[in-house]
Amino acid sequence: MVDAGGVENITQLPQELPQMMAAADGLGSIAIDTTQLNMSVTDPTAWATAMNNLGMVPVGLPGQQLVSDSICVPGFDPSLNMMTGITPINPMIPGLGLVPPPPPTEVAVVKEIIHCKSCTLFPQNPNLPPPSTRERPPGCKTVFVGGLPENATEEIIQEVFEQCGDITAIRKSKKNFCHIRFAEEFMVDKAIYLSGYRMRLGSSTDKKDSGRLHVDFAQARDDFYEWECKQRMRAREERHRRKLEEDRLRPPSPPAIMHYSEHEAALLAEKLKDDSKFSEAITVLLSWIERGEVNRRSANQFYSMVQSANSHVRRLMNEKATHEQEMEEAKENFKNALTGILTQFEQIVAVFNASTRQKAWDHFSKAQRKNIDIWRKHSEELRNAQSEQLMGIRREEEMEMSDDENCDSPTKKMRVDESALAAQAYALKEENDSLRWQLDAYRNEVELLKQEKEQLFRTEENLTKDQQLQFLQQTMQGMQQQLLTIQEELNNKKSELEQAKEEQSHTQALLKVLQEQLKGTKELVETNGHSHEDSNEINVLTVALVNQDRENNIEKRSQGLKSEKEALLIGIISTFLHVHPFGANIEYLWSYMQQLDSKISANEIEMLLMRLPRMFKQEFTGVGATLEKRWKLCAFEGIKTT
């Protein structure tokens, strides 16, 4: 026979079998008698001869270590063809354990020879791939064992596999396979470890007494049923645990409300007088009333309890007043603190402005000037932000005060126009103040540029600064013109407000005169006995006079068009505003109309729009410095309402 290494095998003597089976592991070689060893342990021919004598197919494994020193023994009886001299060591006893710790994945698993009373288990070639197994069923406790020797009995099978764990049942077939059911699932892993071992009964070399074991997972209804029962039990435990957790986290239910009785009613009346127990007692009182406990007999008690509940209204209002006072004090403190911060910002900005003047500015270096300029701009931005916030707070306070006055006044409808005009006037004032602040800032910049211009020579920087100065002068002139137009608008609004007040006083006086005339006519009718037709004629005359007076007022407010040019302008403006449903400011209208007529001014357009309040209306959008006036076309709204 020729092995895998290509060397011819010669039949060896039986006395040489221990030397052929013994091999050294990673720590050293087996301790045997060196006088009997006349051949290398790692000789491939010796390994092939030993496997042939045992009835196994020889496999060429040059230099491979399969058996550890703890299992092999230094003696072999040729007559019995088995190892003698010591008691067989069982690696599956609790001290040693069948399954050694799993080796690293890079190192091949080296299995050992297992000795039993009735049989011996030899490991397979470690270079061969491990035996394949099917997918493990859930809760598997049963294994399939195939490749058993034909003469293997249940006692031998139990002797081999009971060392893996407690066996509950063995079902052996007439052929060479069986099913073994263990008590626990982890025992199946120990049984799978024996897959691939060659089993030999006693010292016999007959084929019926040897076989290669194949251990695999088996599907069993009992295993699956037990696994399902465990899963259901775990699910029940999980549901119970979650329920306990939910009950623990659930807020406690409110206490049950007692039934009505005279004694409980007396106790409840005392609780209603106590501020700390009032909320609990009022719920009980409400439930009693909803249940229908009020009758003729208990009405007096319930009335006293309702009366005591009513007495708490004053306490609640006092608490609200105290809280509102605290809130007002906090607002006042915040406003005072904000004012102090703003004054400090003003002082810091003043320091930076003084540093940028000629006396101190010339002594600073270029880097220091740059840093001072950056700090000054940053401080001005913060100062402006703080001032806008403070103005917003003041505006809110004034709006709240105006709302209170409107709510308290009995003639609220008659003062709607006045409040709107006052709001417009206040908005114009705010815009005027913001423009003044911007103008002051521009003036400061202009002064700084002038000072720099006096010191520096006529260079390219001077030319750019002259251009900047001219640009700033132009912008300042534009701002001054805008300021003048805003002042004119403010004067016009004031005049309109005065006219509206005069018209209101005139209408009230006329109404009083008409009422007196009506009273006099009624007295004359009663005394002289005039007919009903005369009284109707008098009423018609009074109504006609009132309507005529209203028409005269409307004609005074909205005068007729003076020329054909104004009619043309009105048509163009109405078309433009109809295309812009959200309105447009006067500068936008003026820029559009200037393309048609270069001589027209924005003031002329605004005066024309103000003369026609039924066609055009003015609205304000934005807050503070971003406040903007827009004109809208309202002629179609008047047609819809009429």
GROMACS .gro file of C-alpha atoms in nm, residues 57-376:
model
  320
   57VAL     CA    1  -0.859   0.373   0.564
   58PRO     CA    2  -0.507   0.517   0.580
   59VAL     CA    3  -0.468   0.887   0.513
   60GLY     CA    4  -0.133   1.052   0.452
   61LEU     CA    5  -0.070   1.299   0.734
   62PRO     CA    6   0.301   1.377   0.749
   63GLY     CA    7   0.401   1.530   1.078
   64GLN     CA    8   0.039   1.589   1.210
   65GLN     CA    9  -0.028   1.563   1.584
   66LEU     CA   10  -0.368   1.400   1.659
   67VAL     CA   11  -0.346   1.242   2.004
   68SER     CA   12  -0.247   1.428   2.320
   69ASP     CA   13  -0.020   1.289   2.592
   70SER     CA   14  -0.297   1.276   2.850
   71ILE     CA   15  -0.492   1.015   2.651
   72CYS     CA   16  -0.226   0.784   2.500
   73VAL     CA   17  -0.056   0.516   2.715
   74PRO     CA   18   0.296   0.365   2.677
   75GLY     CA   19   0.179   0.002   2.642
   76PHE     CA   20  -0.007  -0.217   2.393
   77ASP     CA   21  -0.092  -0.590   2.420
   78PRO     CA   22  -0.056  -0.758   2.076
   79SER     CA   23  -0.259  -1.062   2.176
   80LEU     CA   24  -0.560  -0.854   2.275
   81ASN     CA   25  -0.489  -0.588   2.014
   82MET     CA   26  -0.569  -0.316   2.270
   83MET     CA   27  -0.396  -0.089   2.520
   84THR     CA   28  -0.326  -0.225   2.867
   85GLY     CA   29  -0.149  -0.122   3.184
   86ILE     CA   30  -0.378   0.157   3.312
   87THR     CA   31  -0.744   0.217   3.375
   88PRO     CA   32  -0.904   0.389   3.074
   89ILE     CA   33  -0.932   0.765   3.123
   90ASN     CA   34  -1.274   0.907   3.044
   91PRO     CA   35  -1.249   1.267   2.917
   92MET     CA   36  -1.620   1.326   2.969
   93ILE     CA   37  -1.621   1.289   3.348
   94PRO     CA   38  -1.691   1.613   3.538
   95GLY     CA   39  -1.324   1.661   3.621
   96LEU     CA   40  -1.205   1.654   3.262
   97GLY     CA   41  -1.512   1.727   3.051
   98LEU     CA   42  -1.589   1.595   2.704
   99VAL     CA   43  -1.583   1.925   2.518
  100PRO     CA   44  -1.258   2.118   2.563
  101PRO     CA   45  -1.262   2.495   2.538
  102PRO     CA   46  -1.306   2.608   2.177
  103PRO     CA   47  -0.971   2.669   2.015
  104PRO     CA   48  -0.898   2.976   1.805
  105THR     CA   49  -1.048   2.973   1.459
  106GLU     CA   50  -0.706   2.986   1.297
  107VAL     CA   51  -0.594   2.655   1.463
  108ALA     CA   52  -0.744   2.322   1.354
  109VAL     CA   53  -0.937   2.129   1.623
  110VAL     CA   54  -0.735   1.829   1.748
  111LYS     CA   55  -0.971   1.569   1.893
  112GLU     CA   56  -0.857   1.291   2.127
  113ILE     CA   57  -0.924   0.920   2.150
  114ILE     CA   58  -1.213   0.840   2.387
  115HIS     CA   59  -1.210   0.512   2.578
  116CYS     CA   60  -1.526   0.349   2.712
  117LYS     CA   61  -1.589   0.011   2.876
  118SER     CA   62  -1.742  -0.152   2.571
  119CYS     CA   63  -1.597   0.052   2.285
  120THR     CA   64  -1.333   0.300   2.175
  121LEU     CA   65  -1.382   0.621   1.975
  122PHE     CA   66  -1.109   0.733   1.735
  123PRO     CA   67  -1.109   1.090   1.597
  124GLN     CA   68  -1.116   1.167   1.229
  125ASN     CA   69  -0.838   1.327   1.031
  126PRO     CA   70  -0.823   1.693   1.152
  127ASN     CA   71  -0.729   1.810   0.801
  128LEU     CA   72  -1.064   1.692   0.670
  129PRO     CA   73  -1.356   1.937   0.685
  130PRO     CA   74  -1.584   1.902   0.987
  131PRO     CA   75  -1.904   1.703   0.942
  132SER     CA   76  -2.196   1.907   0.811
  133THR     CA   77  -2.507   1.964   1.022
  134ARG     CA   78  -2.853   2.089   0.942
  135GLU     CA   79  -3.004   2.404   1.085
  136ARG     CA   80  -3.075   2.374   1.453
  137PRO     CA   81  -3.450   2.354   1.528
  138PRO     CA   82  -3.580   2.574   1.810
  139GLY     CA   83  -3.557   2.404   2.149
  140CYS     CA   84  -3.372   2.106   2.010
  141LYS     CA   85  -3.297   1.832   2.268
  142THR     CA   86  -3.289   1.533   2.031
  143VAL     CA   87  -2.999   1.422   1.808
  144PHE     CA   88  -2.979   1.183   1.519
  145VAL     CA   89  -2.692   0.935   1.543
  146GLY     CA   90  -2.603   0.754   1.220
  147GLY     CA   91  -2.318   0.526   1.115
  148LEU     CA   92  -2.346   0.301   1.422
  149PRO     CA   93  -2.188  -0.047   1.411
  150GLU     CA   94  -2.439  -0.323   1.333
  151ASN     CA   95  -2.364  -0.498   1.663
  152ALA     CA   96  -2.411  -0.182   1.872
  153THR     CA   97  -2.681  -0.216   2.139
  154GLU     CA   98  -2.879   0.042   2.330
  155GLU     CA   99  -2.661  -0.019   2.635
  156ILE     CA  100  -2.344   0.064   2.438
  157ILE     CA  101  -2.507   0.373   2.287
  158GLN     CA  102  -2.622   0.487   2.631
  159GLU     CA  103  -2.274   0.420   2.772
  160VAL     CA  104  -2.120   0.647   2.506
  161PHE     CA  105  -2.372   0.932   2.503
  162GLU     CA  106  -2.477   0.943   2.871
  163GLN     CA  107  -2.144   1.110   2.938
  164CYS     CA  108  -2.280   1.410   2.740
  165GLY     CA  109  -2.571   1.446   2.982
  166ASP     CA  110  -2.887   1.289   3.116
  167ILE     CA  111  -3.064   1.082   2.849
  168THR     CA  112  -3.443   1.071   2.866
  169ALA     CA  113  -3.511   0.839   2.571
  170ILE     CA  114  -3.327   0.632   2.307
  171ARG     CA  115  -3.516   0.520   1.998
  172LYS     CA  116  -3.300   0.273   1.806
  173SER     CA  117  -3.385   0.155   1.458
  174LYS     CA  118  -3.324  -0.190   1.315
  175LYS     CA  119  -3.068  -0.029   1.092
  176ASN     CA  120  -2.749   0.143   1.208
  177PHE     CA  121  -2.900   0.468   1.337
  178CYS     CA  122  -3.095   0.592   1.638
  179HIS     CA  123  -3.245   0.905   1.801
  180ILE     CA  124  -3.134   1.019   2.146
  181ARG     CA  125  -3.324   1.275   2.353
  182PHE     CA  126  -3.140   1.462   2.630
  183ALA     CA  127  -3.273   1.646   2.932
  184GLU     CA  128  -3.124   1.989   2.841
  185GLU     CA  129  -3.040   2.173   2.521
  186PHE     CA  130  -2.670   2.233   2.597
  187MET     CA  131  -2.613   1.854   2.609
  188VAL     CA  132  -2.687   1.839   2.236
  189ASP     CA  133  -2.374   2.044   2.166
  190LYS     CA  134  -2.163   1.788   2.350
  191ALA     CA  135  -2.318   1.509   2.144
  192ILE     CA  136  -2.255   1.698   1.817
  193TYR     CA  137  -1.887   1.707   1.916
  194LEU     CA  138  -1.871   1.326   1.868
  195SER     CA  139  -1.973   1.355   1.502
  196GLY     CA  140  -1.696   1.214   1.280
  197TYR     CA  141  -1.550   0.976   1.538
  198ARG     CA  142  -1.495   0.611   1.433
  199MET     CA  143  -1.653   0.373   1.686
  200ARG     CA  144  -1.502   0.027   1.744
  201LEU     CA  145  -1.659  -0.231   1.975
  202GLY     CA  146  -1.402  -0.397   2.200
  203SER     CA  147  -1.091  -0.521   2.019
  204SER     CA  148  -1.271  -0.669   1.721
  205THR     CA  149  -1.167  -0.573   1.367
  206ASP     CA  150  -1.489  -0.694   1.207
  207LYS     CA  151  -1.678  -0.447   0.992
  208LYS     CA  152  -1.997  -0.512   1.193
  209ASP     CA  153  -1.818  -0.391   1.505
  210SER     CA  154  -1.699  -0.057   1.364
  211GLY     CA  155  -1.861   0.247   1.208
  212ARG     CA  156  -1.816   0.624   1.160
  213LEU     CA  157  -2.058   0.823   1.372
  214HIS     CA  158  -2.264   1.104   1.221
  215VAL     CA  159  -2.441   1.311   1.488
  216ASP     CA  160  -2.684   1.580   1.374
  217PHE     CA  161  -2.976   1.785   1.504
  218ALA     CA  162  -3.316   1.613   1.485
  219GLN     CA  163  -3.666   1.759   1.473
  220ALA     CA  164  -3.894   1.627   1.746
  221ARG     CA  165  -4.250   1.728   1.829
  222ASP     CA  166  -4.186   1.698   2.201
  223ASP     CA  167  -3.891   1.940   2.180
  224PHE     CA  168  -4.090   2.190   1.978
  225TYR     CA  169  -4.388   2.162   2.215
  226GLU     CA  170  -4.170   2.224   2.521
  227TRP     CA  171  -4.001   2.514   2.344
  228GLU     CA  172  -4.341   2.668   2.260
  229CYS     CA  173  -4.453   2.625   2.622
  230LYS     CA  174  -4.140   2.803   2.743
  231GLN     CA  175  -4.191   3.082   2.492
  232ARG     CA  176  -4.552   3.128   2.603
  233MET     CA  177  -4.445   3.125   2.966
  234ARG     CA  178  -4.179   3.390   2.894
  235ALA     CA  179  -4.436   3.598   2.705
  236ARG     CA  180  -4.676   3.575   3.001
  237GLU     CA  181  -4.398   3.678   3.237
  238GLU     CA  182  -4.306   3.970   3.010
  239ARG     CA  183  -4.671   4.083   2.990
  240HIS     CA  184  -4.703   4.056   3.366
  241ARG     CA  185  -4.381   4.255   3.414
  242ARG     CA  186  -4.499   4.525   3.173
  243LYS     CA  187  -4.836   4.543   3.343
  244LEU     CA  188  -4.670   4.588   3.680
  245GLU     CA  189  -4.447   4.858   3.533
  246GLU     CA  190  -4.747   5.038   3.378
  247ASP     CA  191  -4.939   5.014   3.705
  248ARG     CA  192  -4.640   5.159   3.885
  249LEU     CA  193  -4.607   5.449   3.641
  250ARG     CA  194  -4.982   5.515   3.609
  251PRO     CA  195  -5.096   5.811   3.817
  252PRO     CA  196  -5.315   5.718   4.112
  253SER     CA  197  -5.687   5.731   4.055
  254PRO     CA  198  -5.878   6.010   4.228
  255PRO     CA  199  -6.037   5.920   4.560
  256ALA     CA  200  -6.398   5.811   4.554
  257ILE     CA  201  -6.652   6.079   4.635
  258MET     CA  202  -6.857   6.001   4.941
  259HIS     CA  203  -7.237   5.993   4.938
  260TYR     CA  204  -7.435   6.290   5.060
  261SER     CA  205  -7.540   6.310   5.422
  262GLU     CA  206  -7.596   6.593   5.666
  263HIS     CA  207  -7.278   6.509   5.854
  264GLU     CA  208  -7.070   6.502   5.532
  265ALA     CA  209  -7.233   6.827   5.420
  266ALA     CA  210  -7.129   6.998   5.745
  267LEU     CA  211  -6.771   6.874   5.702
  268LEU     CA  212  -6.771   6.989   5.339
  269ALA     CA  213  -6.890   7.337   5.440
  270GLU     CA  214  -6.589   7.365   5.673
  271LYS     CA  215  -6.354   7.249   5.397
  272LEU     CA  216  -6.494   7.509   5.158
  273LYS     CA  217  -6.392   7.782   5.401
  274ASP     CA  218  -6.033   7.652   5.408
  275ASP     CA  219  -5.816   7.780   5.120
  276SER     CA  220  -5.593   7.474   5.113
  277LYS     CA  221  -5.885   7.226   5.084
  278PHE     CA  222  -6.108   7.439   4.861
  279SER     CA  223  -6.021   7.269   4.528
  280GLU     CA  224  -6.092   6.921   4.670
  281ALA     CA  225  -6.416   7.031   4.835
  282ILE     CA  226  -6.553   7.211   4.527
  283THR     CA  227  -6.527   6.889   4.320
  284VAL     CA  228  -6.734   6.703   4.582
  285LEU     CA  229  -6.994   6.981   4.582
  286LEU     CA  230  -7.014   6.972   4.203
  287SER     CA  231  -7.062   6.594   4.196
  288TRP     CA  232  -7.339   6.614   4.460
  289ILE     CA  233  -7.526   6.877   4.262
  290GLU     CA  234  -7.490   6.675   3.940
  291ARG     CA  235  -7.615   6.361   4.116
  292GLY     CA  236  -7.935   6.541   4.212
  293GLU     CA  237  -7.887   6.558   4.586
  294VAL     CA  238  -8.048   6.903   4.601
  295ASN     CA  239  -8.408   6.891   4.727
  296ARG     CA  240  -8.634   7.101   4.947
  297ARG     CA  241  -8.490   6.957   5.262
  298SER     CA  242  -8.121   7.009   5.170
  299ALA     CA  243  -8.158   7.330   4.967
  300ASN     CA  244  -8.053   7.554   5.256
  301GLN     CA  245  -7.733   7.358   5.315
  302PHE     CA  246  -7.644   7.364   4.947
  303TYR     CA  247  -7.718   7.736   4.931
  304SER     CA  248  -7.478   7.802   5.218
  305MET     CA  249  -7.209   7.593   5.049
  306VAL     CA  250  -7.259   7.776   4.718
  307GLN     CA  251  -7.241   8.106   4.907
  308SER     CA  252  -6.911   8.004   5.069
  309ALA     CA  253  -6.781   7.906   4.723
  310ASN     CA  254  -6.878   8.250   4.597
  311SER     CA  255  -6.678   8.411   4.877
  312HIS     CA  256  -6.362   8.268   4.726
  313VAL     CA  257  -6.407   8.478   4.411
  314ARG     CA  258  -6.277   8.786   4.594
  315ARG     CA  259  -5.974   8.592   4.714
  316LEU     CA  260  -5.897   8.475   4.362
  317MET     CA  261  -5.928   8.825   4.225
  318ASN     CA  262  -5.693   8.954   4.493
  319GLU     CA  263  -5.441   8.684   4.405
  320LYS     CA  264  -5.469   8.777   4.039
  321ALA     CA  265  -5.417   9.144   4.123
  322THR     CA  266  -5.106   9.064   4.327
  323HIS     CA  267  -4.964   8.853   4.044
  324GLU     CA  268  -5.036   9.129   3.793
  325GLN     CA  269  -4.865   9.380   4.020
  326GLU     CA  270  -4.562   9.154   4.045
  327MET     CA  271  -4.557   9.123   3.669
  328GLU     CA  272  -4.577   9.502   3.625
  329GLU     CA  273  -4.296   9.550   3.876
  330ALA     CA  274  -4.085   9.295   3.689
  331LYS     CA  275  -4.155   9.475   3.361
  332GLU     CA  276  -4.063   9.807   3.518
  333ASN     CA  277  -3.741   9.664   3.659
  334PHE     CA  278  -3.655   9.517   3.321
  335LYS     CA  279  -3.724   9.847   3.148
  336ASN     CA  280  -3.510  10.037   3.400
  337ALA     CA  281  -3.225   9.788   3.363
  338LEU     CA  282  -3.253   9.810   2.986
  339THR     CA  283  -3.242  10.191   3.008
  340GLY     CA  284  -2.928  10.172   3.222
  341ILE     CA  285  -2.765   9.936   2.974
  342LEU     CA  286  -2.857  10.171   2.690
  343THR     CA  287  -2.701  10.470   2.868
  344GLN     CA  288  -2.382  10.273   2.921
  345PHE     CA  289  -2.381  10.180   2.554
  346GLU     CA  290  -2.420  10.548   2.469
  347GLN     CA  291  -2.121  10.631   2.689
  348ILE     CA  292  -1.911  10.358   2.528
  349VAL     CA  293  -2.002  10.483   2.181
  350ALA     CA  294  -1.915  10.836   2.291
  351VAL     CA  295  -1.572  10.710   2.406
  352PHE     CA  296  -1.511  10.550   2.066
  353ASN     CA  297  -1.623  10.866   1.885
  354ALA     CA  298  -1.388  11.076   2.098
  355SER     CA  299  -1.104  10.834   2.025
  356THR     CA  300  -1.157  10.871   1.651
  357ARG     CA  301  -1.113  11.247   1.659
  358GLN     CA  302  -0.793  11.418   1.547
  359LYS     CA  303  -0.634  11.483   1.884
  360ALA     CA  304  -0.621  11.117   1.983
  361TRP     CA  305  -0.655  10.942   1.647
  362ASP     CA  306  -0.313  11.053   1.516
  363HIS     CA  307  -0.128  10.892   1.806
  364PHE     CA  308  -0.271  10.542   1.748
  365SER     CA  309  -0.103  10.292   1.520
  366LYS     CA  310  -0.270  10.149   1.213
  367ALA     CA  311  -0.361   9.821   1.384
  368GLN     CA  312  -0.498  10.007   1.686
  369ARG     CA  313  -0.709  10.229   1.462
  370LYS     CA  314  -0.849   9.924   1.288
  371ASN     CA  315  -0.943   9.759   1.617
  372ILE     CA  316  -1.100  10.080   1.751
  373ASP     CA  317  -1.305  10.116   1.432
  374ILE     CA  318  -1.429   9.756   1.457
  375TRP     CA  319  -1.520   9.801   1.824
  376ARG     CA  320  -1.702  10.126   1.751
   0.00000   0.00000   0.00000
